[in-house]
Coordinates of C-alpha atoms in Angstrom, one line a residue:
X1 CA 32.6 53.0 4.7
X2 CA 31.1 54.6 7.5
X3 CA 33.8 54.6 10.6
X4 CA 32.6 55.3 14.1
X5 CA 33.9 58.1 16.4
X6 CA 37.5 57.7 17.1
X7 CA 38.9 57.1 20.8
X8 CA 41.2 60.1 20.4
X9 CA 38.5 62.5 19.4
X10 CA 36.6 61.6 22.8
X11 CA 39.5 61.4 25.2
X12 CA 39.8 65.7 24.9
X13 CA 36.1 65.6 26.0
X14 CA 36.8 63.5 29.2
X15 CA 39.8 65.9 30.2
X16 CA 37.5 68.9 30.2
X17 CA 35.1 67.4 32.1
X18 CA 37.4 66.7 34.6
X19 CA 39.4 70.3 34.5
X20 CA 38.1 71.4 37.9
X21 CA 38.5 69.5 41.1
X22 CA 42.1 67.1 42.7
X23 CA 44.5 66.9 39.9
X24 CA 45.2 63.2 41.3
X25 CA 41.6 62.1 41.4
X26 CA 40.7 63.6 38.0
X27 CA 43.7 61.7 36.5
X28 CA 42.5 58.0 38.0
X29 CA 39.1 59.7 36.5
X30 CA 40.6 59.8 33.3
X31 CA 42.9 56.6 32.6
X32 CA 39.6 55.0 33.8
X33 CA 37.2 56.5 31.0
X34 CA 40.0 56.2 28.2
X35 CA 40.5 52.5 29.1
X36 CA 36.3 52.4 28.9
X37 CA 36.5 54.3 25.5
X38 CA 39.8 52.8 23.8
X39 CA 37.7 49.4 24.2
X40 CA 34.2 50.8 23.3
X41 CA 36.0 52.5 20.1
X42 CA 37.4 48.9 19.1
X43 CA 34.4 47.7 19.5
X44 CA 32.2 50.1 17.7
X45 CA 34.8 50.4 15.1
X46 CA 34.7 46.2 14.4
X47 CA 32.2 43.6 15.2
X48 CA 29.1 46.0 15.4
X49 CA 30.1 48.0 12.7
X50 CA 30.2 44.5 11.1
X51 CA 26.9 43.5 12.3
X52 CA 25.4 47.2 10.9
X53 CA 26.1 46.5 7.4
X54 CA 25.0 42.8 7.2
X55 CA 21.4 43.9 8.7
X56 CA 22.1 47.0 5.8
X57 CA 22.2 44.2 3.0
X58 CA 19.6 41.7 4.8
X59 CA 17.0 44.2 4.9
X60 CA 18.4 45.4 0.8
X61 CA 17.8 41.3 0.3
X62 CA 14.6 41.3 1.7
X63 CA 13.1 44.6 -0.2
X64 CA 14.6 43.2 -3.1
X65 CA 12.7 39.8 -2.4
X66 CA 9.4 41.3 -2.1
X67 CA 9.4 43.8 -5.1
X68 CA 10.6 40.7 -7.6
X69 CA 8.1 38.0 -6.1
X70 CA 5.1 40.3 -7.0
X71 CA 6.7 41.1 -10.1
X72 CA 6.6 37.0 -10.8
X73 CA 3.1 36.7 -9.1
X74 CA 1.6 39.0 -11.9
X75 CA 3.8 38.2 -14.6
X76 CA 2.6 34.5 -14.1
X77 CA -0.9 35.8 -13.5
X78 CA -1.1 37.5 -16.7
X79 CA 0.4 34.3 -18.4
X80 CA -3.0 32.5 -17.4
X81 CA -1.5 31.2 -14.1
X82 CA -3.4 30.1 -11.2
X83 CA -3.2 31.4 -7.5
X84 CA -2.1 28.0 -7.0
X85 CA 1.0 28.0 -9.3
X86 CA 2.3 31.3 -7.9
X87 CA 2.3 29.6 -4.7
X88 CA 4.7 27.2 -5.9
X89 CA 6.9 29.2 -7.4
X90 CA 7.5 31.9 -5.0
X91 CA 8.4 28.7 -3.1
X92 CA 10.9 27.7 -5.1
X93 CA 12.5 31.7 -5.4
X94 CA 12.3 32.3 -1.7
X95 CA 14.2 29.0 -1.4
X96 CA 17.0 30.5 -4.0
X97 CA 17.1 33.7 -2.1
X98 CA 17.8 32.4 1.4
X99 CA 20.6 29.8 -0.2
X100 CA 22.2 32.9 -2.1
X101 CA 21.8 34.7 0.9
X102 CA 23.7 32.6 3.7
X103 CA 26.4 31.4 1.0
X104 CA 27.1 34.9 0.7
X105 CA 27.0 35.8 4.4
X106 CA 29.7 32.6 4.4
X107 CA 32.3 33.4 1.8
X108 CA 32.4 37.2 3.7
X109 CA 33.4 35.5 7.0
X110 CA 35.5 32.5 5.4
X111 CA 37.6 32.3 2.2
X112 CA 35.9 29.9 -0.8
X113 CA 38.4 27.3 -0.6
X114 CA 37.9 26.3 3.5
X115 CA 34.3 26.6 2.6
X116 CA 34.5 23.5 -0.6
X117 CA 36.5 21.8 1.8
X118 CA 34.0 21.8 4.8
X119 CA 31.7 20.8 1.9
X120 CA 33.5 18.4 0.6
X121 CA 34.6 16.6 4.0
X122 CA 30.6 16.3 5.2
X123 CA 28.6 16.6 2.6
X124 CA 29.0 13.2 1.1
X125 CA 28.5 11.9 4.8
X126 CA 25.7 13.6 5.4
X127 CA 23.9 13.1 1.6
X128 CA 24.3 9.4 2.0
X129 CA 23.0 9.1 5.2
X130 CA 21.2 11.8 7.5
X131 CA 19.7 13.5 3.9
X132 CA 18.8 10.7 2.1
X133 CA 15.0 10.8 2.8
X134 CA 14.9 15.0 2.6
X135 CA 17.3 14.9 -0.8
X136 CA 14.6 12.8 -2.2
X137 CA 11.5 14.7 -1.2
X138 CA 13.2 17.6 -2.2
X139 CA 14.3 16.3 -5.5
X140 CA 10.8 15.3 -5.7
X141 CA 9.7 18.8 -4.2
X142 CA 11.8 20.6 -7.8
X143 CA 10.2 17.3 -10.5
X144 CA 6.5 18.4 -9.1
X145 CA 8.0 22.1 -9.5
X146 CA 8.7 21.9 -13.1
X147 CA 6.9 19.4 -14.1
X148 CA 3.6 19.4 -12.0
X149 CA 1.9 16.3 -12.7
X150 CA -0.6 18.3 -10.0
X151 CA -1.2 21.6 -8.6
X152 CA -2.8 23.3 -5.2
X153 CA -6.5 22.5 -5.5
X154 CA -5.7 19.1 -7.4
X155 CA -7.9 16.0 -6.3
X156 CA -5.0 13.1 -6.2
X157 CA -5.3 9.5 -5.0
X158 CA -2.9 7.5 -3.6
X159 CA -4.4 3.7 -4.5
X160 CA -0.9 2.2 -2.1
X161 CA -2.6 4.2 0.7
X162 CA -6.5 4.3 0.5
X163 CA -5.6 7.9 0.4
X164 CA -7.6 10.4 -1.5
X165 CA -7.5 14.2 -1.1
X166 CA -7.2 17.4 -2.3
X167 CA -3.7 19.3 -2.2
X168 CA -3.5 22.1 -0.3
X169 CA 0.1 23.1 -0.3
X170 CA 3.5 21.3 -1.4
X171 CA 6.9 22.1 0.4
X172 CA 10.5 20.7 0.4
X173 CA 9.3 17.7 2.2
X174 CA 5.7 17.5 2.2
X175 CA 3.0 17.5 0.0
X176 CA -0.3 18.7 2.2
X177 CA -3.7 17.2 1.6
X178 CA -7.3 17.9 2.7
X179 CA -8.5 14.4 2.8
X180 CA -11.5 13.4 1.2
X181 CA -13.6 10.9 2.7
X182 CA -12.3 8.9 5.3
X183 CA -14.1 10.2 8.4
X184 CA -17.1 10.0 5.8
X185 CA -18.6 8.0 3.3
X186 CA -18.9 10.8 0.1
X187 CA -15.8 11.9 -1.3
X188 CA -16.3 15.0 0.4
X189 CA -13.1 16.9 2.1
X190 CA -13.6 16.5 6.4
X191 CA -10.6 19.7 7.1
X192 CA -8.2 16.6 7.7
X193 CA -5.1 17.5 6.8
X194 CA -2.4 14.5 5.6
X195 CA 1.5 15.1 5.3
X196 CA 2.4 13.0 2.6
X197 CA 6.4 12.8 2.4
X198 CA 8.0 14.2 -0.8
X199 CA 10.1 10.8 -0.9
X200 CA 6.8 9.2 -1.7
X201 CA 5.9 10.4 -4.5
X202 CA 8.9 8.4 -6.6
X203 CA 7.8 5.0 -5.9
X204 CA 3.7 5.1 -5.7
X205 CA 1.5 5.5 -7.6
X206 CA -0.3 9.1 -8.0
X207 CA -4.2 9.6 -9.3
X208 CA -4.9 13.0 -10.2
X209 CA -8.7 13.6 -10.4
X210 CA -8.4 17.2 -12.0
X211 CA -5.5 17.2 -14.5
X212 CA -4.9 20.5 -16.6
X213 CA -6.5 20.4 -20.2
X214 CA -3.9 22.9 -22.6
X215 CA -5.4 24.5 -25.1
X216 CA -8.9 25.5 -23.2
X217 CA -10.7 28.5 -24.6
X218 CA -11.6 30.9 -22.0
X219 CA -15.2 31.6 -22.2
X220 CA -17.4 33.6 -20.2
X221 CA -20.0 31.1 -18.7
X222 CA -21.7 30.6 -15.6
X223 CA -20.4 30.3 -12.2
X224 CA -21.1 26.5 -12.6
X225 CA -19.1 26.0 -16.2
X226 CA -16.5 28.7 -14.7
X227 CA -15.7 26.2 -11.7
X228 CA -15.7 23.1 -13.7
X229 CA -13.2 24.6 -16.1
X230 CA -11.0 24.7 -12.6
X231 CA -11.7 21.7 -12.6
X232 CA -12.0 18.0 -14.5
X233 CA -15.0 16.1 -15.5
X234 CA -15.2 12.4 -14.6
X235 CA -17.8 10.0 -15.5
X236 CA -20.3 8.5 -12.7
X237 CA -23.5 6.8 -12.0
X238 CA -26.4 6.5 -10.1
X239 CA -28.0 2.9 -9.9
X240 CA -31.5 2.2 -9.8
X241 CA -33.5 -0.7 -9.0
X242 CA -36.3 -1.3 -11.3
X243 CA -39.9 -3.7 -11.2
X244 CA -39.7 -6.2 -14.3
X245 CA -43.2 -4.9 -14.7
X246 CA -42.0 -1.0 -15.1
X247 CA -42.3 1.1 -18.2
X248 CA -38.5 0.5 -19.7
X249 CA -38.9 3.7 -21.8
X250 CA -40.6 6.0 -19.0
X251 CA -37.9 5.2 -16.7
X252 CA -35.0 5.6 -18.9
X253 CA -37.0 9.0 -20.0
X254 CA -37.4 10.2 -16.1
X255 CA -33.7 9.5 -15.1
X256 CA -32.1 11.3 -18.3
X257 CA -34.4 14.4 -17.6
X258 CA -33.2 14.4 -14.2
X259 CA -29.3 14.0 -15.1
X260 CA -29.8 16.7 -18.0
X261 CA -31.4 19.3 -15.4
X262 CA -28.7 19.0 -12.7
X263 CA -25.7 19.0 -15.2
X264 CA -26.7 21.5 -17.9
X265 CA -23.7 23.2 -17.7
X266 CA -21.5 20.2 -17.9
X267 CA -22.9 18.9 -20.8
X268 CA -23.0 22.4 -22.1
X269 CA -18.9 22.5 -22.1
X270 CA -18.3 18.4 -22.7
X271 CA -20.6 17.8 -25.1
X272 CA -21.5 14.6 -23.2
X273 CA -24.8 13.4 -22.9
X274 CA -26.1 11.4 -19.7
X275 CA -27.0 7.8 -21.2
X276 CA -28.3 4.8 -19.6
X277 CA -26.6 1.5 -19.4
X278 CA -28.9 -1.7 -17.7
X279 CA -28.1 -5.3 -15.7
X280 CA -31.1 -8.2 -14.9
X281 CA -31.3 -9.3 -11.6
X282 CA -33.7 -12.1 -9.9
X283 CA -35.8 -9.3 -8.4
X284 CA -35.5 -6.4 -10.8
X285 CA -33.8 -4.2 -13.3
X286 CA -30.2 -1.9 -12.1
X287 CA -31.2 1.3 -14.6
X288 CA -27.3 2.7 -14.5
X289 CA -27.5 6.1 -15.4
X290 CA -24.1 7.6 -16.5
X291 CA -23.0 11.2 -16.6
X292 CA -20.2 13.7 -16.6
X293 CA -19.4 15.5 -13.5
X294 CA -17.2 17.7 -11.3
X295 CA -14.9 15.5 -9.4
X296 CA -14.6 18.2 -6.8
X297 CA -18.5 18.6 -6.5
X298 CA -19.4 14.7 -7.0
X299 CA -21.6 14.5 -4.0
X300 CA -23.7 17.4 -4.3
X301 CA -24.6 16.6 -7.9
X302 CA -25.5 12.8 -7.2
X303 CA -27.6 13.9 -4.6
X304 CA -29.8 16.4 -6.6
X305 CA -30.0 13.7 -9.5
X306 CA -30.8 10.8 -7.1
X307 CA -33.8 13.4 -5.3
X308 CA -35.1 14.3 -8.8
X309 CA -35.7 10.5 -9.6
X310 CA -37.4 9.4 -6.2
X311 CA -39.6 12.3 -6.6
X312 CA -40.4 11.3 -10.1
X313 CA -41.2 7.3 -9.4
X314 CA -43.6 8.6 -6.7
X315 CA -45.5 10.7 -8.7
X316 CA -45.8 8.0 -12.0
X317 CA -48.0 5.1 -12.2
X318 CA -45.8 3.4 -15.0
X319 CA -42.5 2.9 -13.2
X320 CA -41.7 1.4 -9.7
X321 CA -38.6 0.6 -7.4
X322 CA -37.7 -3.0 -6.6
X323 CA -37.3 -4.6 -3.6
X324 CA -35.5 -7.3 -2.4
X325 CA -37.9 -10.6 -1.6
X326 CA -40.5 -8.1 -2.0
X327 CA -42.1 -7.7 -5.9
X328 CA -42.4 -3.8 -5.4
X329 CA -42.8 -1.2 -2.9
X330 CA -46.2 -0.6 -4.5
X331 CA -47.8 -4.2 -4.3
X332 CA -46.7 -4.2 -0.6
X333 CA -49.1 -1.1 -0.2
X334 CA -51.7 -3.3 -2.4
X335 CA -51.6 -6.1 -0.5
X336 CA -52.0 -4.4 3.0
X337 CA -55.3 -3.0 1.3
X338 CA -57.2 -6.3 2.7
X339 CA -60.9 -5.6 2.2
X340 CA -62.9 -6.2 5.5
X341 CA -64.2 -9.6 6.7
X342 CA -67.8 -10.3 7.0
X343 CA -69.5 -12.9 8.6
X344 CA -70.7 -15.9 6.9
X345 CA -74.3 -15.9 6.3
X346 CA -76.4 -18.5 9.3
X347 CA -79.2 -20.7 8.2
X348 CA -82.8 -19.8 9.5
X349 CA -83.6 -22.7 11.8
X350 CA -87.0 -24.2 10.9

């Protein structure tokens, strides 16, 4: 090991310096800068010599740490991985670096056996007590880990809660979600983010919009079919309110159309068809059109559907919306349509 400069070796260089002028002065000169080195050289030859080599092997630690996490980012990369499970497991390694790291730091200060019975005295204390709630989230933290039941970019629900969102990040303790809805009425995200505690997670129930299909072939698609394979498909509706006096097979022909222009490419990749499923009411027909879509992209999509079919009823003569009270939208125009009043016809007085 590399020793610092010894106190001997200096002390020649202070009596040189001090070779010319009062033999009495230039001794008190002397004791005074050997005391000043002899401590210095105890010093530099102990604790900050000490302090030197653990930076050394910090710094060795953390080049080490950076080389092997990109070595797992692409290694789970090429292994069909997402950006999302890289994230969590360079979570987990990091973890495993810093706890090797400070255990080792430990046992170079203390001996092994004064450190298990540190351990040993507090940790039941503190495990039964001050770390129950973060020793479950954490627990829960390695299960979602492993396991993942969901993933970052996941849409999950928690029903206990009202809580739906998408999961942005998951830690020790907390699993991070952009919540959807809430602040407005589509399940679209609002930038809201929720801390959900780990510890949670064991004793609610979990909805997870988007789970991961295995055995997926990779195919190259559109930017549409590529995102939904991120993604999972779920099945939704728009309702419309038909007049009994509508054309039942024009109406059922206009919303399919619509639903089969908007989600081409989900239907491409599912194989499901948009079909039509009906309820009578006292002032109309509910046309429920049914479709696969993007759980992430719900909104936009009912919205294009919903836009194709007004503009559709407006332009045919065969179909109409209902109102309520009212028969249709169109015999309220009708009836306005009052021809104008003339005046009854006077008889000629003789």
């Amino acid at each position: 090991m590399w020793a610092w400069p010894s106190f001997k070796a200096l002390r020649g260089t202070t009596k040189f310096i001090y070779v010319v002028g009062n033999e009495a002065e230039n001794d008190v000169r002397v004791k005074m800068i050997d005391s000043i080195l002899e401590a210095l050289n105890g010093l530099l030859s102990g604790e900050l010599s000490t302090l030197v080599w653990l930076l050394v092997i910090i710094g060795i630690i953390y080049l080490f740490y950076k080389l092997s996490s990109r070595l797992i980012k692409s290694a789970i990369l090429r292994m069909g991985g997402t950006e999302g499970d890289v994230k969590m497991i360079l979570g987990l390694w990091r973890f495993t670096i810093i706890f090797l790291t400070l255990l080792g730091i430990l046992s170079s200060f203390f001996q092994m056996g004064a450190i298990s019975t540190i351990i040993g005295a507090f940790g039941g204390m503190f495990l039964g007590w001050a770390l129950q709630q973060p020793v479950s989230g954490f627990t829960a933290w390695l299960m979602i880990t492993v396991k993942r039941p969901f993933r970052v970019g996941d849409r999950v629900q928690l029903p206990s809660y009202g809580l739906v969102g998408d999961v942005i990040d998951t830690g020790p303790m907390y699993t991070i979600l952009n919540q959807v809805g809430g602040a407005v009425g589509s399940e679209e995200p609002v930038g809201r983010h929720i801390l959900i505690p780990n510890s949670m997670l064991f004793s609610n129930l979990v909805i997870n919009y988007t789970p991961k299909k295995n055995g997926e072939e990779e195919i190259e698609e559109s930017p549409m079919l590529r995102k939904a394979r991120r993604s999972a498909y779920i099945l939704d509706e728009v309702v419309v309110r038909m007049t009994y006096d509508s054309d039942w097979e024009e109406a059922e022909k206009i919303l399919i159309n619509a639903a089969r222009e908007v989600t081409r490419d989900i239907i491409k990749a599912t194989g499901q068809e948009p079909y039509i499923r009906s309820d009578f009411y006292d002032y109309g027909v509910y046309m429920r059109l049914r479709y696969m879509t993007l759980a992430t992209d719900r909104p936009r999509i009912k919205y294009e559907i919903g836009k194709r079919i007004f503009k559709e009823f407006r332009k045919n003569k065969k179909v109409d919306f209902a109102i309520p009270f009212v028969y249709s939208a169109k015999k309220v125009v009708e009836a306005t349509k009052i021809a104008p009043l003339t005046k009854p016809a006077t008889k000629k007085s003789d």
